[in-house]
PDB file of C-alpha atoms in Angstrom:
ATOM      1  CA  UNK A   1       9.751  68.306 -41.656  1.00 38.00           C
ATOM      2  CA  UNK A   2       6.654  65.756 -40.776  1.00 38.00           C
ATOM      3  CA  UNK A   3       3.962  66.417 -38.673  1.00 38.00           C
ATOM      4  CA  UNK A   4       3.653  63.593 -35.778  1.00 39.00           C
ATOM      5  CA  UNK A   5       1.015  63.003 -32.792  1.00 39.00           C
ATOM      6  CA  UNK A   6       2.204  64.221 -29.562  1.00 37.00           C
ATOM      7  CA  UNK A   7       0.445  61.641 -28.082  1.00 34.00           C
ATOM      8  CA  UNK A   8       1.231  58.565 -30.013  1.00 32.00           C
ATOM      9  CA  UNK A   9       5.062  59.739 -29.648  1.00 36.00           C
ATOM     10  CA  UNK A  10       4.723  59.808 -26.011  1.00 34.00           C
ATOM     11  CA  UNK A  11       3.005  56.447 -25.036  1.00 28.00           C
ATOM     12  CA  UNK A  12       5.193  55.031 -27.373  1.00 31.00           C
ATOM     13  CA  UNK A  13       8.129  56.006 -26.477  1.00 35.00           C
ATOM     14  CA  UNK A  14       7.818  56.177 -22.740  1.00 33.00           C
ATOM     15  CA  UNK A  15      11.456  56.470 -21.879  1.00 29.00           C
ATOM     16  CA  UNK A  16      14.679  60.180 -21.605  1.00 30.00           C
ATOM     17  CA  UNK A  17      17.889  68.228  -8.204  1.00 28.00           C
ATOM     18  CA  UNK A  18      18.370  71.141  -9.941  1.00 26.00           C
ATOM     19  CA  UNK A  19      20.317  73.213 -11.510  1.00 27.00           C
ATOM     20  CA  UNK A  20      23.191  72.158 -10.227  1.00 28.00           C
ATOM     21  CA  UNK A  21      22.300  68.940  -8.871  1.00 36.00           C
ATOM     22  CA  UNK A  22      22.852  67.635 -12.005  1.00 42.00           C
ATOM     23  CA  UNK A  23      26.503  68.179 -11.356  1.00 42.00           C
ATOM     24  CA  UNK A  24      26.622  70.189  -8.514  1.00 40.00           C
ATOM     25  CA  UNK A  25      23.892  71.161  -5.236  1.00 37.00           C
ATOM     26  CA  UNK A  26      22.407  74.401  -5.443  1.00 35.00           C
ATOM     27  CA  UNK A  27      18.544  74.818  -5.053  1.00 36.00           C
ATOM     28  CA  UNK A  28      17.142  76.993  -8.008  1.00 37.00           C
ATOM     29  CA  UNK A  29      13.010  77.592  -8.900  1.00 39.00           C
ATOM     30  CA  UNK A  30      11.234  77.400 -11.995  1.00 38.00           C
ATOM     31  CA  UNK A  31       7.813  77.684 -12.939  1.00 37.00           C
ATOM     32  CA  UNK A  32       4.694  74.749 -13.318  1.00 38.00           C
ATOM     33  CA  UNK A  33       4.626  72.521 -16.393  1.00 41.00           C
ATOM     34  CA  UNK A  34       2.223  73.265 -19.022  1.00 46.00           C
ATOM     35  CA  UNK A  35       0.188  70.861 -21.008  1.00 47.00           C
ATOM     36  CA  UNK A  36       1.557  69.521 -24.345  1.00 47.00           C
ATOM     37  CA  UNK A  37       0.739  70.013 -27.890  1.00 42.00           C
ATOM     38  CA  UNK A  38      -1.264  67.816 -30.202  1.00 52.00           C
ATOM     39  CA  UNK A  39       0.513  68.006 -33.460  1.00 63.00           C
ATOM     40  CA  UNK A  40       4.207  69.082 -33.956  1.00 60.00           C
ATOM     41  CA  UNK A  41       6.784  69.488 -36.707  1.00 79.00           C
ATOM     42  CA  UNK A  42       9.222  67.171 -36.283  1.00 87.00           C
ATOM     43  CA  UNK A  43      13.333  67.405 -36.752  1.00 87.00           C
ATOM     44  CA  UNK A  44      15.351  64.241 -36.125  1.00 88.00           C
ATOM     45  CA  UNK A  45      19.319  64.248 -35.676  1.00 89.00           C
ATOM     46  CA  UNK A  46      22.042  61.163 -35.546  1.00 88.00           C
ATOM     47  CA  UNK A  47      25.034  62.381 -33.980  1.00 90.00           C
ATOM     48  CA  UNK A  48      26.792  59.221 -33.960  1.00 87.00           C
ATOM     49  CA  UNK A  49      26.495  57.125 -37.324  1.00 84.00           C
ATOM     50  CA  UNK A  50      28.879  54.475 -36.294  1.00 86.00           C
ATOM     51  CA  UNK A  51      28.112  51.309 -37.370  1.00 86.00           C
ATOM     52  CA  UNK A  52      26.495  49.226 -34.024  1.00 88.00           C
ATOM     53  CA  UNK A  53      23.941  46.963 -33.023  1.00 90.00           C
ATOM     54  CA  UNK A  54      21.657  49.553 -31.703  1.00 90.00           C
ATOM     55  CA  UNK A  55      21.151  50.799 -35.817  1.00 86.00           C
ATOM     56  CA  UNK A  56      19.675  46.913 -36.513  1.00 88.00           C
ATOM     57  CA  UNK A  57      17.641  47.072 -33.134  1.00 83.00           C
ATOM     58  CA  UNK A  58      15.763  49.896 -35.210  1.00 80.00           C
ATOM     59  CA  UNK A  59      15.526  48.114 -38.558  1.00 86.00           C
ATOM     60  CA  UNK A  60      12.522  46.458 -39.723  1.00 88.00           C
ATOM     61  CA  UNK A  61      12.367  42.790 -40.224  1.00 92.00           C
ATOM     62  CA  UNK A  62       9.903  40.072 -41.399  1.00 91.00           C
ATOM     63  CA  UNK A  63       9.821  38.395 -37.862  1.00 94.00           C
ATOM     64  CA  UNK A  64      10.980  39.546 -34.112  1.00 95.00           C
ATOM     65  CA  UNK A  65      11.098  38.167 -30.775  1.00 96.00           C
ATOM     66  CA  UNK A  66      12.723  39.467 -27.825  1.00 97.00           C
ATOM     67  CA  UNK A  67      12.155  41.574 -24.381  1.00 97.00           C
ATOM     68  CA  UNK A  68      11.704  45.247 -24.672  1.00 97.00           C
ATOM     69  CA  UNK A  69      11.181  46.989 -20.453  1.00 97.00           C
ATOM     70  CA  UNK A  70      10.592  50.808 -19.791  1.00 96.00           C
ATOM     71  CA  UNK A  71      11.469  52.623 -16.463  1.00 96.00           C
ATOM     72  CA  UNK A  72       8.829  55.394 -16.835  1.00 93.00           C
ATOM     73  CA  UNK A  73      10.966  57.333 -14.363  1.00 91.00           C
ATOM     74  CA  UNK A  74      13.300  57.570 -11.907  1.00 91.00           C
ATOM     75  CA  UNK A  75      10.924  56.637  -9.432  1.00 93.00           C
ATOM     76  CA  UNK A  76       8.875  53.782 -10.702  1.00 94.00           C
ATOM     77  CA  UNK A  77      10.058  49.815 -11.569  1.00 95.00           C
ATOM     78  CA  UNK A  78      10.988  48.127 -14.510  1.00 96.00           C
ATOM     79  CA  UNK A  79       8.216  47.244 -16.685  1.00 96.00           C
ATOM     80  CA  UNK A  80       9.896  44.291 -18.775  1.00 97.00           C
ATOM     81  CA  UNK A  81       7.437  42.772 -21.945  1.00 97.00           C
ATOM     82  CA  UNK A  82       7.964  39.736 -23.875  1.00 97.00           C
ATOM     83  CA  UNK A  83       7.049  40.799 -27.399  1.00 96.00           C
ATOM     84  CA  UNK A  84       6.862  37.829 -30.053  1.00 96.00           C
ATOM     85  CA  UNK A  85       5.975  38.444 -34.190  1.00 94.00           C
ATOM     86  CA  UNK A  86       6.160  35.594 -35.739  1.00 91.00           C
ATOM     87  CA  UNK A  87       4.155  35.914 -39.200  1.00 86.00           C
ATOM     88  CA  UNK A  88       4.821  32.290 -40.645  1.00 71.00           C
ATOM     89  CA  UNK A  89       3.801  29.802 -37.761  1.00 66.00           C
ATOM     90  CA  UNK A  90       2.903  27.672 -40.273  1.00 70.00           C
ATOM     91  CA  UNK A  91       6.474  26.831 -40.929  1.00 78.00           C
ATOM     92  CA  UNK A  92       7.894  26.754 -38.213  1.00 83.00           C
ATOM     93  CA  UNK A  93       7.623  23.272 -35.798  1.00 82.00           C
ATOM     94  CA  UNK A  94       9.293  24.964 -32.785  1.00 90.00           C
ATOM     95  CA  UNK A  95      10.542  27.753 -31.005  1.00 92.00           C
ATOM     96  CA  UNK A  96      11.492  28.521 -27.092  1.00 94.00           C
ATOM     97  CA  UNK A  97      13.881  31.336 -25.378  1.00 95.00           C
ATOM     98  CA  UNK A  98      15.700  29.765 -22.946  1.00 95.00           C
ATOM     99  CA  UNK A  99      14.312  26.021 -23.513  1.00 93.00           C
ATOM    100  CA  UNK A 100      11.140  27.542 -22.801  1.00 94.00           C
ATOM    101  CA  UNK A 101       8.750  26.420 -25.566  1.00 93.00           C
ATOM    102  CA  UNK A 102       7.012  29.377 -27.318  1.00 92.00           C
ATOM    103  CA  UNK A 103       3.342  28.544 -28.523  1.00 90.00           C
ATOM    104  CA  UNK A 104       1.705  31.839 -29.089  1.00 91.00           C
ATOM    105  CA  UNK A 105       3.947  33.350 -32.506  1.00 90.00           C
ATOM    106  CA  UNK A 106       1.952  36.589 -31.918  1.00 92.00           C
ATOM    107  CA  UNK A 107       1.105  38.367 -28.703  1.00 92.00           C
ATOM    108  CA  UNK A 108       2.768  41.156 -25.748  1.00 95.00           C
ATOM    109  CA  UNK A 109       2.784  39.989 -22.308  1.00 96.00           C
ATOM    110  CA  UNK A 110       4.369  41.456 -19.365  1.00 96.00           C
ATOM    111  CA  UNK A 111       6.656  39.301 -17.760  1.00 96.00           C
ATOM    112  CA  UNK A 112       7.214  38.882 -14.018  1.00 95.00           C
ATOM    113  CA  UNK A 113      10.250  40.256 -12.059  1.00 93.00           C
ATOM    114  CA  UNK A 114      11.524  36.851 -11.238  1.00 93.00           C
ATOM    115  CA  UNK A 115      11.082  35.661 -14.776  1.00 94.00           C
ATOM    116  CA  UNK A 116      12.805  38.650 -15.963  1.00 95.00           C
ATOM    117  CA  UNK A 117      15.948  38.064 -13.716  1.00 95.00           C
ATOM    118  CA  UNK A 118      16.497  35.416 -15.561  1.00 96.00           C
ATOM    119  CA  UNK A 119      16.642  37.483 -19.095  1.00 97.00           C
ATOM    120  CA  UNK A 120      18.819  40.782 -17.913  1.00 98.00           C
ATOM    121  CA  UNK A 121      22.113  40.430 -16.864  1.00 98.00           C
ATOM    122  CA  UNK A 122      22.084  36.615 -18.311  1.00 98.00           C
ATOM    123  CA  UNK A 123      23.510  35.252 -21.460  1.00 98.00           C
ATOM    124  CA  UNK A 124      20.044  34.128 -23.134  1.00 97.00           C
ATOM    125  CA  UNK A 125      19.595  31.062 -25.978  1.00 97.00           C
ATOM    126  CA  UNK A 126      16.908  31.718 -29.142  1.00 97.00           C
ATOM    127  CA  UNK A 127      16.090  28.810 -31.073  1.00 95.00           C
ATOM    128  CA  UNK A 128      13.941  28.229 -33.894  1.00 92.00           C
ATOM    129  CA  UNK A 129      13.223  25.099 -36.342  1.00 91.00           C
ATOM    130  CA  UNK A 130      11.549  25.933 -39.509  1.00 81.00           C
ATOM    131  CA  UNK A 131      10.544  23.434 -42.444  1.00 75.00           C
ATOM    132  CA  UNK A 132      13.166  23.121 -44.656  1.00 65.00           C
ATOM    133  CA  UNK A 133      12.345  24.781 -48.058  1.00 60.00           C
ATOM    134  CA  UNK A 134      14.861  22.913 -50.070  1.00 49.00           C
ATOM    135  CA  UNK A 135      13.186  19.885 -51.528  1.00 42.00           C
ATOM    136  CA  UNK A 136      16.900  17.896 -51.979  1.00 47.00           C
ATOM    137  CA  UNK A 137      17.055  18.410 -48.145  1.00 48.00           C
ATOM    138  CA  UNK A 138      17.157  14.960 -46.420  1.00 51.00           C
ATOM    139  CA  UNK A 139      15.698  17.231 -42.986  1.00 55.00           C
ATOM    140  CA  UNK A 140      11.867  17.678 -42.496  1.00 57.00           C
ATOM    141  CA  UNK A 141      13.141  21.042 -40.506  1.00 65.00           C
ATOM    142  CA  UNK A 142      15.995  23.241 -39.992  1.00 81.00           C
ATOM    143  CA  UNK A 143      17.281  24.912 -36.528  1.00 89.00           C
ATOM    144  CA  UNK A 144      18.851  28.159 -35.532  1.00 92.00           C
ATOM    145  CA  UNK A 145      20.346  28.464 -32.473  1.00 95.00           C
ATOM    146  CA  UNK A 146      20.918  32.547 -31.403  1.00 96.00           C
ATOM    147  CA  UNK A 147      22.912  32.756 -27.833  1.00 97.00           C
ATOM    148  CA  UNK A 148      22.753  36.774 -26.705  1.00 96.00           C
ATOM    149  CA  UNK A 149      23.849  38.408 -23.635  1.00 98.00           C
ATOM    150  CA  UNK A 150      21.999  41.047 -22.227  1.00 98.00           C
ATOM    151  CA  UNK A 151      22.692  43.642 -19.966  1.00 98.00           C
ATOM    152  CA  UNK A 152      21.799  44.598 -17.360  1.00 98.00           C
ATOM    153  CA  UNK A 153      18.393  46.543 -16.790  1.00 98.00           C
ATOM    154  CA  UNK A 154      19.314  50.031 -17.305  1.00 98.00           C
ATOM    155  CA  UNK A 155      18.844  52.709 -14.072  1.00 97.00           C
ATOM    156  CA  UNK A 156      20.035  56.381 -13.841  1.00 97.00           C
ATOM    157  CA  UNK A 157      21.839  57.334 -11.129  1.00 96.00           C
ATOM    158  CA  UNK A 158      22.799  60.774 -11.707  1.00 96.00           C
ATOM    159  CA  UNK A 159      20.710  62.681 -11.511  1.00 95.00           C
ATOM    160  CA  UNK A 160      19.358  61.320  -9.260  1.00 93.00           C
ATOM    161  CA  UNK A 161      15.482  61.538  -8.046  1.00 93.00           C
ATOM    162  CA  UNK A 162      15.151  60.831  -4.514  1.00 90.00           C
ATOM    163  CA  UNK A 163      11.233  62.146  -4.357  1.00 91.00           C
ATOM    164  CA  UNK A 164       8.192  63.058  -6.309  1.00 90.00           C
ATOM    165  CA  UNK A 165       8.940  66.836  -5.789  1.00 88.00           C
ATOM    166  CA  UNK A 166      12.055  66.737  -7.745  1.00 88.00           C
ATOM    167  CA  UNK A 167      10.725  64.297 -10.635  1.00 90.00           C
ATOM    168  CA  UNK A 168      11.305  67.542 -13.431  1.00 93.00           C
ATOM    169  CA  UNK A 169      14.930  68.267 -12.371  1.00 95.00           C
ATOM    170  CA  UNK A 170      16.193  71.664 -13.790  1.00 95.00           C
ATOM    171  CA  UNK A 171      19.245  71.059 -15.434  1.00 96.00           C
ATOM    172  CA  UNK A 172      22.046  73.142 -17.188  1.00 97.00           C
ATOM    173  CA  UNK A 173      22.919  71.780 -20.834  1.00 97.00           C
ATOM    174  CA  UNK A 174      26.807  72.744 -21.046  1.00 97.00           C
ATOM    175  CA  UNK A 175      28.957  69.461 -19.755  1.00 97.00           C
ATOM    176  CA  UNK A 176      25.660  67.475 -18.672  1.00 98.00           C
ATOM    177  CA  UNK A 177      27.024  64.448 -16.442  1.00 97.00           C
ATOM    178  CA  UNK A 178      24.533  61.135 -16.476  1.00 98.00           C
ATOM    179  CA  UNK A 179      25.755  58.481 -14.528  1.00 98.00           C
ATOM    180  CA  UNK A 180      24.019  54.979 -14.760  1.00 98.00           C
ATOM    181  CA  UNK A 181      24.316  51.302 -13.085  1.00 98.00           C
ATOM    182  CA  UNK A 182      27.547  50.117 -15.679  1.00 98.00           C
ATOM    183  CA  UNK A 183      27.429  46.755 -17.005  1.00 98.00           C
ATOM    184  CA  UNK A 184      31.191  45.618 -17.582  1.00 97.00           C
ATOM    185  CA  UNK A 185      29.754  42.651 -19.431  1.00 98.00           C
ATOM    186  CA  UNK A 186      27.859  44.702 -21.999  1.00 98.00           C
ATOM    187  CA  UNK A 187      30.402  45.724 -25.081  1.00 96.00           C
ATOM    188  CA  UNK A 188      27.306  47.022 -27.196  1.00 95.00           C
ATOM    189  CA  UNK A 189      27.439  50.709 -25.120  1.00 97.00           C
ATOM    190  CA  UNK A 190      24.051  52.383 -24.640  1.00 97.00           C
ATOM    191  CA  UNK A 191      21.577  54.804 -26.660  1.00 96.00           C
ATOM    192  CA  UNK A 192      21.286  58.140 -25.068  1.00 97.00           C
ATOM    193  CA  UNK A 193      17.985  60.269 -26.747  1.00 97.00           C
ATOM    194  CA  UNK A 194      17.628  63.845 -25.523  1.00 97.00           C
ATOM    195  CA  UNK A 195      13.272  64.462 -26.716  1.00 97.00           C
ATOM    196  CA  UNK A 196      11.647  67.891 -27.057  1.00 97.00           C
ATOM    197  CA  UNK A 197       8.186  67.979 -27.412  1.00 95.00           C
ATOM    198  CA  UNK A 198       7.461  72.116 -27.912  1.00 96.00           C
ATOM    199  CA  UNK A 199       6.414  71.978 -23.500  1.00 96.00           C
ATOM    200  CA  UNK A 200       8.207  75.168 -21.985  1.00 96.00           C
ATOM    201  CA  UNK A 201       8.471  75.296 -17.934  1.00 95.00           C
ATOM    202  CA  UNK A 202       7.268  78.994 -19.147  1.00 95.00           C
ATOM    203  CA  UNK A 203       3.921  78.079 -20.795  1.00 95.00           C
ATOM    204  CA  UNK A 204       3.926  81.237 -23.569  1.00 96.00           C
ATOM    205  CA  UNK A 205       7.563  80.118 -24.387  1.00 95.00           C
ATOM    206  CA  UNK A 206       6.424  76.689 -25.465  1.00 95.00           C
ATOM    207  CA  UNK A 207       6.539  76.184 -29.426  1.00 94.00           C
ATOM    208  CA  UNK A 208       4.832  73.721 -32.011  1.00 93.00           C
ATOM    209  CA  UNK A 209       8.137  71.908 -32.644  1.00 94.00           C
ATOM    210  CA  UNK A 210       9.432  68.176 -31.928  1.00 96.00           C
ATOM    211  CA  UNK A 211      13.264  67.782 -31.650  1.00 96.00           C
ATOM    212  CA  UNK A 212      14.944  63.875 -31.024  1.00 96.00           C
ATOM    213  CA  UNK A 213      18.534  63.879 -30.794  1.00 96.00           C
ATOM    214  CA  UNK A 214      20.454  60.777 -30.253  1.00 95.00           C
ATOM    215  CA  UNK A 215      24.042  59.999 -29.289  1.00 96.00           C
ATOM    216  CA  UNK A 216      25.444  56.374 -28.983  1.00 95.00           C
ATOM    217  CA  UNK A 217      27.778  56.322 -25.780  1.00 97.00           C
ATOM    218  CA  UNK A 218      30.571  53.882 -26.572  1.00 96.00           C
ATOM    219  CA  UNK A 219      31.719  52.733 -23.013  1.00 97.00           C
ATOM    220  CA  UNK A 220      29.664  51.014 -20.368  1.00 98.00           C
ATOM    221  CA  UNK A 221      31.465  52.664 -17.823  1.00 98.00           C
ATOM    222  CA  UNK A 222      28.273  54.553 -15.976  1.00 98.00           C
ATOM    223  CA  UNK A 223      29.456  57.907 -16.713  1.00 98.00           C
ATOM    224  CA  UNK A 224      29.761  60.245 -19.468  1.00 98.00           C
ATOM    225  CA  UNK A 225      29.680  64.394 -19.901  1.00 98.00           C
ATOM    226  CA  UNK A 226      27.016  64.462 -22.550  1.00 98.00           C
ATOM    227  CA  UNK A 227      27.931  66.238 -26.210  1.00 97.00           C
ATOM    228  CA  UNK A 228      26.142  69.272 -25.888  1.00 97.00           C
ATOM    229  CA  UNK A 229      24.862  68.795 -29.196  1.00 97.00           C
ATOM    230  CA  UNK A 230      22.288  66.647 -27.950  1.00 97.00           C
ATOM    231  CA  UNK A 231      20.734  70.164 -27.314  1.00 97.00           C
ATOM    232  CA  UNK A 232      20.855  71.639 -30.074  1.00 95.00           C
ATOM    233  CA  UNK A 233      18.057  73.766 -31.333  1.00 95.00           C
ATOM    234  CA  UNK A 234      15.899  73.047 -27.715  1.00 97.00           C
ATOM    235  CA  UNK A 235      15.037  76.631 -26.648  1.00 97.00           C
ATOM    236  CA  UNK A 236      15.919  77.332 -22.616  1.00 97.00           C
ATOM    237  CA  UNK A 237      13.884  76.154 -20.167  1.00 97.00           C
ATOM    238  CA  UNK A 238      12.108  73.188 -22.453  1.00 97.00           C
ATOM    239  CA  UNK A 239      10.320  70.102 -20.863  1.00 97.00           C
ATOM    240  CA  UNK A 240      13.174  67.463 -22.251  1.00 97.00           C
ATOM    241  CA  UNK A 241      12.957  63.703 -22.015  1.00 96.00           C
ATOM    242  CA  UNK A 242      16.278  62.057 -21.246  1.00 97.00           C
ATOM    243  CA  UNK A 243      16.178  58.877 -22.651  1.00 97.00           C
ATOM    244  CA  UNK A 244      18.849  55.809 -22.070  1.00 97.00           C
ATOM    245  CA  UNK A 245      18.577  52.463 -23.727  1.00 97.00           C
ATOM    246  CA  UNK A 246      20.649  49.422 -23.684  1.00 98.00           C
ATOM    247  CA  UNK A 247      20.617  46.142 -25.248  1.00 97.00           C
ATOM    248  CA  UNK A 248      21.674  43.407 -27.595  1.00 97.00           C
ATOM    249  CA  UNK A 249      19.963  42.645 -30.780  1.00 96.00           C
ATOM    250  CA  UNK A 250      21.274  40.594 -33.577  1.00 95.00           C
ATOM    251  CA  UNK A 251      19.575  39.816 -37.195  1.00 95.00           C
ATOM    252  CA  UNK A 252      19.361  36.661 -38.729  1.00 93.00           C
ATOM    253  CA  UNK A 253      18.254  35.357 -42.457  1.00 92.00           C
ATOM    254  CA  UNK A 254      16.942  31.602 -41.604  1.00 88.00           C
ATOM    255  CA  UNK A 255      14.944  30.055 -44.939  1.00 84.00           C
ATOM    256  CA  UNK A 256      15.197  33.074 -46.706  1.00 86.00           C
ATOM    257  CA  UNK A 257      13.514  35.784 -44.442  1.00 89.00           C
ATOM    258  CA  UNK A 258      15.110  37.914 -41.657  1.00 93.00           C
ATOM    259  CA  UNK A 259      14.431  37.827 -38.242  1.00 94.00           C
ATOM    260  CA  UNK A 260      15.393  40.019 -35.038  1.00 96.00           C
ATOM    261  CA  UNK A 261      16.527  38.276 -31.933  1.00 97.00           C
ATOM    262  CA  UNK A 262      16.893  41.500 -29.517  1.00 97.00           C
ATOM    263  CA  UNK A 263      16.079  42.736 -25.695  1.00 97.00           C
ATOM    264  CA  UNK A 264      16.713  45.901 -24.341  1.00 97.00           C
ATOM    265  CA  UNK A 265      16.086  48.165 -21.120  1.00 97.00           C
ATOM    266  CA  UNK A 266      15.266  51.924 -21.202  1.00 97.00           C
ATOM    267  CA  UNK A 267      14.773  54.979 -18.767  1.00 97.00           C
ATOM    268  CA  UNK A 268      13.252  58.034 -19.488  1.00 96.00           C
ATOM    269  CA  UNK A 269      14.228  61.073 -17.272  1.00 96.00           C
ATOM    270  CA  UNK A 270      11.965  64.738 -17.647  1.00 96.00           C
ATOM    271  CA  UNK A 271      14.185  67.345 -16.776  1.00 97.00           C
ATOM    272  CA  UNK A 272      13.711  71.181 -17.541  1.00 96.00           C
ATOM    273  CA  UNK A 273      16.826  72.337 -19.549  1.00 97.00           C
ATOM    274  CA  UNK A 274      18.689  75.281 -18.636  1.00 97.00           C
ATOM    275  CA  UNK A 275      20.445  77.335 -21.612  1.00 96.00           C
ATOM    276  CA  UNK A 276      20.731  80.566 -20.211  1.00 94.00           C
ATOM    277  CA  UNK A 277      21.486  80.618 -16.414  1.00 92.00           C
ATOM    278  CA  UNK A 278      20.361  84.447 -15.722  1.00 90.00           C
ATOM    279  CA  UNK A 279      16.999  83.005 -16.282  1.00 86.00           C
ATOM    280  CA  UNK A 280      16.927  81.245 -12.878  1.00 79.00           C
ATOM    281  CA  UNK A 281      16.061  82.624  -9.709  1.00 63.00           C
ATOM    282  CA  UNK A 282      18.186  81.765  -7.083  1.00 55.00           C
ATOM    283  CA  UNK A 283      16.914  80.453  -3.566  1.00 45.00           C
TER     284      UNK A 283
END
């Protein structure tokens, strides 16, 4: 196992009722949040190792451009960024998302709503030109044309978080049911990343220990019972991060060098997780 920075992990990552209201409504208590840990040994676990796009969104690459937008909860908006890495302008004469000309090849922005309605949901156009490397090429440049649909920006719906009282829902880990705003144009399915970070909703319970599991969920359906794997090895009553993702991202070798054409949309949801149900006090 690796050490990592709590911290880092966290503003990084940025995404994944009670009791019952997961599934069902029954009130239940639990006790305040503590304050995290600084460094943590860290345990990683694929339970789906299907081939699908989502393994290439998380390969590295020479070049990227594309749309990346966090939902830092339930309760807050969309936060969409247009994220371009371009590392041999030189070469390349042109490129534009959506006929849009693209003239800084390095740089983060946030992008508007209105400009980002026309990215989710849509079926979007890449294109580059590059000089053309082969010296018996008749072309000054070459051009790659990448057409991607994306889905829809992601929401969850179940549970669902109606105020900022109920932003840590307690939840039971046995059958978990997340609902979510489907997409019937999206055939990529989503990511679904259950994150401990050692916090225990009983602060002398909490541990030194970081634990990501991730599941891919096939079906864009907006509802799925959870494998309760996705808990493994998360003691009861953890601080969790429920994490969905979905997206479209496609690699492409153009002159010789790869480059990622992707966007995506992710939630993250805190809940406390519920192992052993004799542990909560009933209202």
């Amino acid at each position: 196992m690796k050490k990592t920075n709590y911290r880092s992990q966290y503003i990084l990552l940025m995404i994944v009722g009670f009791l019952l209201s997961c599934n069902n409504d029954k009130d239940m208590e639990v006790t305040t949040i503590q304050e995290p840990f600084i460094e943590l040994k860290s345990s990683y676990n694929l339970l789906d190792i299907t081939p699908n796009v989502y393994h290439d969104y998380f390969k590295q690459t020479e070049h990227s451009m594309g749309y990346s937008s966090l939902k830092a909860n339930s309760l807050s908006e969309h936060s969409v960024v247009e994220i371009i890495n371009i590392k041999d302008e030189k070469k390349v004469v042109h490129l534009s998302i959506n006929s849009k000309t693209i003239d800084n090849f390095a740089m983060s922005r946030t992008i508007s709503k209105s400009s980002s309605s026309d990215i989710y949901g849509k079926t979007i156009h890449f294109k580059i030109s590059k000089e053309a490397n082969s010296m018996k090429s008749t072309d000054t440049s070459s051009e790659t044309e990448v057409e991607m649909y994306v889905p829809e920006l992601v929401e969850i719906t179940n549970p669902k978080i109606e105020s900022e009282d109920n932003l840590f829902p307690i939840c039971y880990y046995e059958d978990f049911v997340l609902e979510w705003n489907a997409d019937p144009n999206n055939e990529e399915g989503l990511v679904v990343i259950v994150e401990y970070f050692g916090n225990n909703a009983i602060p002398q319970n909490s541990t030194n220990e970081h634990i990501l599991n991730t599941d891919i969920i096939d079906t864009d359906d907006g509802h799925i019972v959870l494998n309760n794997d996705l808990f493994k090895d998360i003691p009861n009553l953890s601080i969790v991060h429920l994490v969905l993702l979905r997206g479209n991202v496609t690699i492409q070798e153009i002159e010789g060098e790869l480059y990622k054409f992707f966007a995506e949309s992710h939630v993250r949801l805190p809940i406390i997780l519920v192992k052993d149900l004799t542990t909560i006090a009933k209202e």
